[in-house]
């Protein structure tokens, strides 16, 4: 297939994403106000707790089998490699631009975590449905594409809500400590310090005090284990999307479960199809929320131009180029199969704009939301061109 025809094929899914994002932004304007702050919050909760888990669980259960596990194992590894490369590049950018301490976590997050679930679930099926698609039968291609996107989202959720969450929280705490030091100089009772300390204790493992020194080794290990599994950080890792991916994975590879739920002639197929119907609302709802959140970026904020350009260069040039090197190396050593859609998905994971989960984390820790909106706005504007070009080039590369 000619490169020009591939470019035309790849631009259609990106235009679809941008149009839905534009609708979301329009619905969030003050004159319409259908996606105001409260509406976005409620819709985001539905996506987070209902639509997205239903979509991910059904897609993985439908396409993941014992044989496919042998070929898909490299996808989570590839995601963690891309996050590691992005984190390193983000750290270098922080040092070069002398980023303020409270924004260091934001820069590293935007440089490493991509919006894999939302973008891939739109782009991959849309590419499969194009008449000039190089990925074969549209129905088979779409099924595998949705499974790849679901697996990608679940794998990155572990990174975002564990390592990246800790980095961003540590970065946000730096400005809290600075503020506390200033208040402590003018107040005899620095309340902010005690608040921050009590908040930090949520994420700390309680060590045995002097009264518990006689506790047996097994008792200490048990106490530490129970404290860890009850911690808020661990609950963040096992989000509804991650749990749904695990359940879908089990249903897919365990033959009795698959025969009872997934197969067309399964006795309980109506349960599976009902959950799948609910999950179909996830993609449009999630995209509308993303578009509504991008509206904040139009108001602008104090983000240095050098910092913004650095993030754009990392996401639009450096990461996609590094992805080619990583995937080609994996293919050379026989770690990746010959299916072109699988290879294309691995490459595309490096060219996707930053993840919207970053905004959720920033909202929780209470800093950097305005800066994140500006960064996201410009990333999606640039992605309209860069993502289309990389999509066309990647398709040419694997076919």
Short mmCIF file of C-alpha atoms in Angstrom, two decimals:
data_model
loop_
_atom_site.label_atom_id
_atom_site.label_comp_id
_atom_site.label_asym_id
_atom_site.label_seq_id
_atom_site.Cartn_x
_atom_site.Cartn_y
_atom_site.Cartn_z
CA UNK A 1 0.00 0.00 0.00
CA UNK A 2 1.30 3.44 -0.92
CA UNK A 3 2.36 5.77 1.86
CA UNK A 4 -0.14 8.42 0.76
CA UNK A 5 -3.02 5.96 0.93
CA UNK A 6 -1.84 4.86 4.39
CA UNK A 7 -1.80 8.50 5.45
CA UNK A 8 -5.39 8.96 4.29
CA UNK A 9 -6.43 5.78 6.09
CA UNK A 10 -4.73 6.83 9.33
CA UNK A 11 -6.12 10.36 9.38
CA UNK A 12 -9.77 9.20 9.60
CA UNK A 13 -9.56 7.75 13.18
CA UNK A 14 -7.67 10.80 14.42
CA UNK A 15 -10.32 13.11 12.95
CA UNK A 16 -13.01 11.03 14.67
CA UNK A 17 -11.26 11.50 18.02
CA UNK A 18 -10.83 15.24 17.48
CA UNK A 19 -14.48 15.70 16.49
CA UNK A 20 -15.75 13.94 19.61
CA UNK A 21 -13.28 15.95 21.72
CA UNK A 22 -14.66 19.13 20.13
CA UNK A 23 -18.21 18.08 21.00
CA UNK A 24 -17.13 17.48 24.61
CA UNK A 25 -15.53 20.92 24.79
CA UNK A 26 -18.67 22.52 23.31
CA UNK A 27 -20.93 20.79 25.82
CA UNK A 28 -18.73 22.11 28.64
CA UNK A 29 -18.99 25.76 27.63
CA UNK A 30 -20.90 28.11 29.91
CA UNK A 31 -23.60 28.77 27.30
CA UNK A 32 -24.46 25.04 26.98
CA UNK A 33 -23.31 23.78 30.40
CA UNK A 34 -24.29 20.13 29.82
CA UNK A 35 -20.84 18.94 30.90
CA UNK A 36 -20.14 21.28 33.75
CA UNK A 37 -17.97 20.29 36.73
CA UNK A 38 -20.68 18.24 38.46
CA UNK A 39 -21.82 16.54 35.25
CA UNK A 40 -18.21 15.68 34.33
CA UNK A 41 -17.63 14.27 37.77
CA UNK A 42 -20.73 12.06 37.60
CA UNK A 43 -20.00 10.89 34.05
CA UNK A 44 -16.37 10.25 34.95
CA UNK A 45 -17.49 8.09 37.88
CA UNK A 46 -19.74 6.07 35.57
CA UNK A 47 -16.86 5.56 33.16
CA UNK A 48 -14.43 4.66 35.94
CA UNK A 49 -16.66 2.28 37.89
CA UNK A 50 -19.07 0.88 35.26
CA UNK A 51 -18.46 1.50 31.55
CA UNK A 52 -14.69 1.01 31.35
CA UNK A 53 -14.50 -2.16 33.52
CA UNK A 54 -17.36 -3.71 31.52
CA UNK A 55 -15.65 -2.89 28.23
CA UNK A 56 -12.20 -4.11 29.29
CA UNK A 57 -13.44 -7.32 30.91
CA UNK A 58 -15.58 -8.36 27.92
CA UNK A 59 -12.96 -7.50 25.28
CA UNK A 60 -10.21 -9.42 27.06
CA UNK A 61 -12.47 -12.41 27.81
CA UNK A 62 -13.53 -12.56 24.17
CA UNK A 63 -10.04 -12.55 22.63
CA UNK A 64 -7.54 -13.75 25.24
CA UNK A 65 -6.98 -17.50 25.28
CA UNK A 66 -4.18 -19.76 26.46
CA UNK A 67 -2.51 -19.65 23.05
CA UNK A 68 -2.65 -15.85 22.87
CA UNK A 69 -0.93 -15.47 26.25
CA UNK A 70 2.25 -16.85 24.71
CA UNK A 71 2.25 -14.10 22.09
CA UNK A 72 0.94 -11.13 24.11
CA UNK A 73 3.31 -11.27 27.08
CA UNK A 74 5.61 -8.64 25.54
CA UNK A 75 2.88 -5.98 25.40
CA UNK A 76 2.93 -5.15 29.15
CA UNK A 77 6.72 -5.26 29.04
CA UNK A 78 6.70 -2.83 26.11
CA UNK A 79 4.44 -0.46 28.05
CA UNK A 80 6.77 -0.41 31.06
CA UNK A 81 9.75 0.15 28.75
CA UNK A 82 7.98 3.13 27.15
CA UNK A 83 7.12 4.51 30.60
CA UNK A 84 10.73 4.08 31.74
CA UNK A 85 12.09 5.87 28.67
CA UNK A 86 9.53 8.65 29.04
CA UNK A 87 10.31 9.05 32.74
CA UNK A 88 14.03 9.34 31.98
CA UNK A 89 13.42 11.94 29.26
CA UNK A 90 11.06 13.82 31.58
CA UNK A 91 13.66 13.83 34.35
CA UNK A 92 16.24 15.25 31.93
CA UNK A 93 13.74 17.94 30.88
CA UNK A 94 13.15 18.84 34.54
CA UNK A 95 16.88 19.38 35.04
CA UNK A 96 17.32 21.37 31.83
CA UNK A 97 14.36 23.71 32.35
CA UNK A 98 14.76 23.95 36.13
CA UNK A 99 11.13 23.04 36.66
CA UNK A 100 9.50 24.21 39.93
CA UNK A 101 9.48 21.40 42.51
CA UNK A 102 5.69 21.03 42.61
CA UNK A 103 5.56 20.49 38.81
CA UNK A 104 8.33 17.91 38.52
CA UNK A 105 5.92 15.03 38.94
CA UNK A 106 3.58 16.54 36.32
CA UNK A 107 6.40 16.76 33.75
CA UNK A 108 7.55 13.19 34.36
CA UNK A 109 3.95 11.94 34.22
CA UNK A 110 3.12 13.72 30.94
CA UNK A 111 6.38 12.43 29.44
CA UNK A 112 5.84 8.79 30.39
CA UNK A 113 2.15 7.81 30.68
CA UNK A 114 0.08 7.70 27.47
CA UNK A 115 -3.70 7.69 26.96
CA UNK A 116 -3.54 4.09 25.77
CA UNK A 117 -7.03 2.86 26.59
CA UNK A 118 -9.08 5.73 25.19
CA UNK A 119 -7.05 6.43 22.04
CA UNK A 120 -6.23 2.84 21.15
CA UNK A 121 -9.83 1.69 21.60
CA UNK A 122 -10.89 4.30 19.04
CA UNK A 123 -7.97 4.21 16.61
CA UNK A 124 -7.44 0.45 16.26
CA UNK A 125 -11.05 -0.58 15.47
CA UNK A 126 -11.44 2.46 13.20
CA UNK A 127 -8.34 1.46 11.23
CA UNK A 128 -9.62 -2.12 10.96
CA UNK A 129 -12.92 -0.93 9.52
CA UNK A 130 -11.30 1.12 6.75
CA UNK A 131 -11.58 -0.43 3.29
CA UNK A 132 -7.86 0.05 2.63
CA UNK A 133 -6.78 -1.36 5.99
CA UNK A 134 -3.65 -3.55 5.78
CA UNK A 135 -4.67 -5.67 8.79
CA UNK A 136 -6.97 -8.21 7.11
CA UNK A 137 -10.55 -9.11 8.03
CA UNK A 138 -12.26 -6.17 9.75
CA UNK A 139 -14.19 -8.17 12.39
CA UNK A 140 -11.16 -10.21 13.50
CA UNK A 141 -8.94 -7.15 13.38
CA UNK A 142 -11.37 -5.08 15.48
CA UNK A 143 -11.72 -7.82 18.10
CA UNK A 144 -7.98 -8.15 18.51
CA UNK A 145 -7.52 -4.39 18.42
CA UNK A 146 -9.95 -3.89 21.30
CA UNK A 147 -8.24 -6.66 23.26
CA UNK A 148 -4.83 -5.04 22.70
CA UNK A 149 -6.22 -1.69 23.85
CA UNK A 150 -7.82 -3.24 26.96
CA UNK A 151 -4.64 -5.07 27.91
CA UNK A 152 -2.64 -1.89 27.36
CA UNK A 153 -4.94 0.12 29.61
CA UNK A 154 -4.81 -2.47 32.39
CA UNK A 155 -1.01 -2.75 32.26
CA UNK A 156 -0.48 0.99 32.35
CA UNK A 157 -2.96 1.43 35.19
CA UNK A 158 -0.55 -0.49 37.42
CA UNK A 159 2.27 1.90 36.50
CA UNK A 160 0.15 5.06 36.80
CA UNK A 161 -1.41 4.23 40.18
CA UNK A 162 1.75 2.87 41.80
CA UNK A 163 5.05 4.35 40.63
CA UNK A 164 3.75 7.48 38.94
CA UNK A 165 1.28 8.26 41.74
CA UNK A 166 4.09 8.12 44.29
CA UNK A 167 6.30 10.41 42.17
CA UNK A 168 3.57 12.99 41.69
CA UNK A 169 2.54 12.91 45.34
CA UNK A 170 6.13 13.40 46.48
CA UNK A 171 6.48 16.31 44.06
CA UNK A 172 3.27 17.92 45.33
CA UNK A 173 4.36 17.52 48.94
CA UNK A 174 7.45 19.64 48.27
CA UNK A 175 5.42 22.83 47.91
CA UNK A 176 3.33 21.86 50.94
CA UNK A 177 6.50 21.60 53.01
CA UNK A 178 7.74 24.95 51.71
CA UNK A 179 4.44 26.60 52.61
CA UNK A 180 4.51 24.93 56.02
CA UNK A 181 7.99 26.30 56.69
CA UNK A 182 6.83 29.82 55.83
CA UNK A 183 3.78 29.53 58.07
CA UNK A 184 5.83 28.10 60.90
CA UNK A 185 7.94 31.23 60.94
CA UNK A 186 4.87 33.43 61.47
CA UNK A 187 2.65 31.15 63.51
CA UNK A 188 3.25 29.34 66.75
CA UNK A 189 0.95 26.50 65.65
CA UNK A 190 1.62 25.52 62.02
CA UNK A 191 -1.55 23.57 61.34
CA UNK A 192 -0.53 22.73 57.76
CA UNK A 193 2.48 20.80 58.96
CA UNK A 194 0.43 18.55 61.19
CA UNK A 195 -2.13 18.06 58.43
CA UNK A 196 0.54 17.02 55.95
CA UNK A 197 2.12 14.69 58.46
CA UNK A 198 -1.17 13.01 59.26
CA UNK A 199 -1.89 12.67 55.55
CA UNK A 200 1.50 11.09 54.91
CA UNK A 201 0.86 8.53 57.61
CA UNK A 202 -1.86 7.00 55.46
CA UNK A 203 0.79 5.63 53.13
CA UNK A 204 3.28 4.51 55.75
CA UNK A 205 3.54 1.02 57.14
CA UNK A 206 3.20 1.09 60.91
CA UNK A 207 6.19 -0.47 62.59
CA UNK A 208 5.88 -2.31 65.87
CA UNK A 209 6.45 -0.09 68.88
CA UNK A 210 8.45 -1.01 71.98
CA UNK A 211 5.45 -2.78 73.47
CA UNK A 212 5.32 -5.16 70.53
CA UNK A 213 9.02 -6.02 70.41
CA UNK A 214 8.31 -9.48 71.81
CA UNK A 215 6.03 -10.24 68.87
CA UNK A 216 7.15 -13.25 66.89
CA UNK A 217 8.69 -12.88 63.43
CA UNK A 218 5.59 -14.41 61.87
CA UNK A 219 3.39 -11.94 63.76
CA UNK A 220 5.45 -8.99 62.52
CA UNK A 221 5.29 -10.23 58.95
CA UNK A 222 1.53 -10.73 59.24
CA UNK A 223 1.05 -7.25 60.68
CA UNK A 224 3.14 -5.69 57.92
CA UNK A 225 1.29 -7.66 55.23
CA UNK A 226 -2.16 -6.69 56.54
CA UNK A 227 -1.14 -3.02 56.76
CA UNK A 228 0.12 -3.13 53.18
CA UNK A 229 -2.97 -4.72 51.64
CA UNK A 230 -5.18 -2.18 53.43
CA UNK A 231 -3.09 0.78 52.28
CA UNK A 232 -4.60 3.35 49.94
CA UNK A 233 -1.71 3.03 47.48
CA UNK A 234 -2.44 -0.64 46.87
CA UNK A 235 -6.13 0.11 46.38
CA UNK A 236 -5.11 2.63 43.71
CA UNK A 237 -3.29 -0.10 41.78
CA UNK A 238 -6.30 -2.42 41.78
CA UNK A 239 -8.69 0.01 40.12
CA UNK A 240 -11.98 -1.31 38.68
CA UNK A 241 -10.35 -1.41 35.23
CA UNK A 242 -7.45 -3.52 36.51
CA UNK A 243 -9.77 -5.91 38.37
CA UNK A 244 -11.95 -6.22 35.26
CA UNK A 245 -8.88 -7.07 33.19
CA UNK A 246 -7.91 -9.80 35.65
CA UNK A 247 -11.44 -11.24 35.66
CA UNK A 248 -11.62 -11.10 31.87
CA UNK A 249 -8.25 -12.78 31.62
CA UNK A 250 -9.38 -15.63 33.89
CA UNK A 251 -12.65 -16.08 32.00
CA UNK A 252 -10.81 -16.10 28.70
CA UNK A 253 -8.16 -18.70 29.52
CA UNK A 254 -10.25 -21.01 31.75
CA UNK A 255 -12.18 -23.18 29.30
CA UNK A 256 -15.27 -23.91 31.50
CA UNK A 257 -15.82 -20.20 32.13
CA UNK A 258 -15.42 -19.38 28.44
CA UNK A 259 -17.87 -22.10 27.38
CA UNK A 260 -20.39 -20.94 29.98
CA UNK A 261 -20.23 -17.19 29.28
CA UNK A 262 -18.40 -16.11 26.13
CA UNK A 263 -19.20 -18.57 23.34
CA UNK A 264 -22.27 -17.82 21.22
CA UNK A 265 -23.95 -21.05 22.34
CA UNK A 266 -23.02 -20.56 26.00
CA UNK A 267 -25.91 -21.02 28.47
CA UNK A 268 -25.12 -17.71 30.21
CA UNK A 269 -24.11 -15.76 27.11
CA UNK A 270 -26.90 -13.27 27.78
CA UNK A 271 -24.99 -12.10 30.88
CA UNK A 272 -21.84 -11.54 28.85
CA UNK A 273 -23.70 -9.72 26.05
CA UNK A 274 -25.49 -7.47 28.57
CA UNK A 275 -22.20 -6.46 30.20
CA UNK A 276 -20.70 -5.90 26.76
CA UNK A 277 -23.64 -3.63 25.86
CA UNK A 278 -22.96 -1.51 28.95
CA UNK A 279 -19.27 -1.32 28.08
CA UNK A 280 -19.98 0.11 24.63
CA UNK A 281 -20.91 3.40 26.32
CA UNK A 282 -17.38 3.72 27.72
CA UNK A 283 -15.53 5.07 24.68
CA UNK A 284 -17.87 7.96 23.72
CA UNK A 285 -18.40 8.94 27.36
CA UNK A 286 -14.69 8.92 28.14
CA UNK A 287 -13.85 10.94 25.03
CA UNK A 288 -16.50 13.56 25.84
CA UNK A 289 -15.06 13.97 29.34
CA UNK A 290 -11.55 14.39 27.89
CA UNK A 291 -12.84 17.09 25.54
CA UNK A 292 -14.62 18.88 28.37
CA UNK A 293 -11.48 18.86 30.49
CA UNK A 294 -9.40 20.29 27.62
CA UNK A 295 -11.54 23.43 27.75
CA UNK A 296 -9.64 24.48 30.87
CA UNK A 297 -6.47 24.75 28.81
CA UNK A 298 -7.91 27.59 26.73
CA UNK A 299 -7.76 29.84 29.78
CA UNK A 300 -3.99 29.36 29.97
CA UNK A 301 -1.66 29.22 32.98
CA UNK A 302 1.90 29.93 34.01
CA UNK A 303 3.58 27.09 32.08
CA UNK A 304 6.99 28.02 30.70
CA UNK A 305 7.27 27.80 26.92
CA UNK A 306 10.47 25.78 27.18
CA UNK A 307 8.76 23.25 29.45
CA UNK A 308 5.77 22.91 27.14
CA UNK A 309 7.96 22.53 24.05
CA UNK A 310 10.07 19.94 25.84
CA UNK A 311 7.05 17.77 26.64
CA UNK A 312 5.78 18.11 23.06
CA UNK A 313 9.17 17.07 21.65
CA UNK A 314 9.34 14.07 23.97
CA UNK A 315 5.84 12.85 23.15
CA UNK A 316 5.81 13.68 19.45
CA UNK A 317 9.38 12.87 18.37
CA UNK A 318 11.69 11.22 20.91
CA UNK A 319 9.32 8.56 22.27
CA UNK A 320 7.98 7.46 18.84
CA UNK A 321 11.53 7.13 17.52
CA UNK A 322 12.64 5.16 20.57
CA UNK A 323 9.60 2.91 20.10
CA UNK A 324 10.86 1.90 16.66
CA UNK A 325 14.20 0.88 18.16
CA UNK A 326 12.59 -1.11 20.99
CA UNK A 327 10.06 -2.98 18.82
CA UNK A 328 12.58 -3.69 16.07
CA UNK A 329 14.98 -5.09 18.66
CA UNK A 330 12.21 -7.27 20.10
CA UNK A 331 11.37 -8.56 16.63
CA UNK A 332 15.03 -9.29 15.96
CA UNK A 333 15.30 -11.44 19.08
CA UNK A 334 12.02 -13.23 18.37
CA UNK A 335 10.07 -11.68 21.26
CA UNK A 336 7.25 -10.40 19.03
CA UNK A 337 5.11 -12.42 16.63
CA UNK A 338 4.59 -11.71 12.95
CA UNK A 339 1.00 -10.38 13.18
CA UNK A 340 1.17 -6.85 11.73
CA UNK A 341 -1.60 -5.41 13.95
CA UNK A 342 0.24 -6.55 17.08
CA UNK A 343 3.49 -4.97 15.90
CA UNK A 344 1.64 -1.80 14.95
CA UNK A 345 0.01 -1.58 18.40
CA UNK A 346 3.38 -1.92 20.12
CA UNK A 347 4.74 0.94 18.03
CA UNK A 348 1.67 3.15 18.44
CA UNK A 349 1.93 2.95 22.24
CA UNK A 350 4.90 5.33 22.00
CA UNK A 351 3.07 8.00 19.94
CA UNK A 352 -0.14 8.48 21.99
CA UNK A 353 -0.71 11.79 23.89
CA UNK A 354 -0.52 11.87 27.73
CA UNK A 355 -2.98 9.91 29.88
CA UNK A 356 -6.06 11.59 31.34
CA UNK A 357 -5.51 9.64 34.58
CA UNK A 358 -2.82 12.19 35.36
CA UNK A 359 -5.54 14.81 35.77
CA UNK A 360 -7.39 12.52 38.19
CA UNK A 361 -4.25 12.20 40.33
CA UNK A 362 -3.62 15.96 40.26
CA UNK A 363 -7.21 16.55 41.36
CA UNK A 364 -6.67 14.19 44.29
CA UNK A 365 -3.44 15.82 45.45
CA UNK A 366 -4.72 19.34 44.78
CA UNK A 367 -2.02 20.89 42.59
CA UNK A 368 -1.06 21.37 38.96
CA UNK A 369 -4.55 21.01 37.43
CA UNK A 370 -4.39 24.28 35.46
CA UNK A 371 -0.90 23.50 34.15
CA UNK A 372 -2.00 20.01 33.16
CA UNK A 373 -4.94 21.38 31.15
CA UNK A 374 -2.61 23.60 29.13
CA UNK A 375 -0.16 20.75 28.52
CA UNK A 376 -2.97 18.42 27.46
CA UNK A 377 -4.55 21.00 25.15
CA UNK A 378 -1.35 21.57 23.20
CA UNK A 379 -0.49 17.86 23.16
CA UNK A 380 -3.82 17.00 21.54
CA UNK A 381 -3.52 19.89 19.06
CA UNK A 382 -0.08 18.66 18.00
CA UNK A 383 -1.29 15.03 18.05
CA UNK A 384 -3.75 15.89 15.28
CA UNK A 385 -0.73 16.05 12.98
CA UNK A 386 1.98 13.98 14.68
CA UNK A 387 -0.23 11.00 15.55
CA UNK A 388 -1.54 10.86 11.99
CA UNK A 389 1.98 10.92 10.55
CA UNK A 390 3.28 8.28 12.95
CA UNK A 391 0.23 6.09 12.37
CA UNK A 392 0.80 6.15 8.61
CA UNK A 393 4.52 5.53 9.00
CA UNK A 394 4.03 2.66 11.45
CA UNK A 395 1.53 0.98 9.13
CA UNK A 396 4.01 1.28 6.27
CA UNK A 397 6.75 -0.10 8.53
CA UNK A 398 4.87 -3.26 9.58
CA UNK A 399 3.35 -4.02 6.18
#
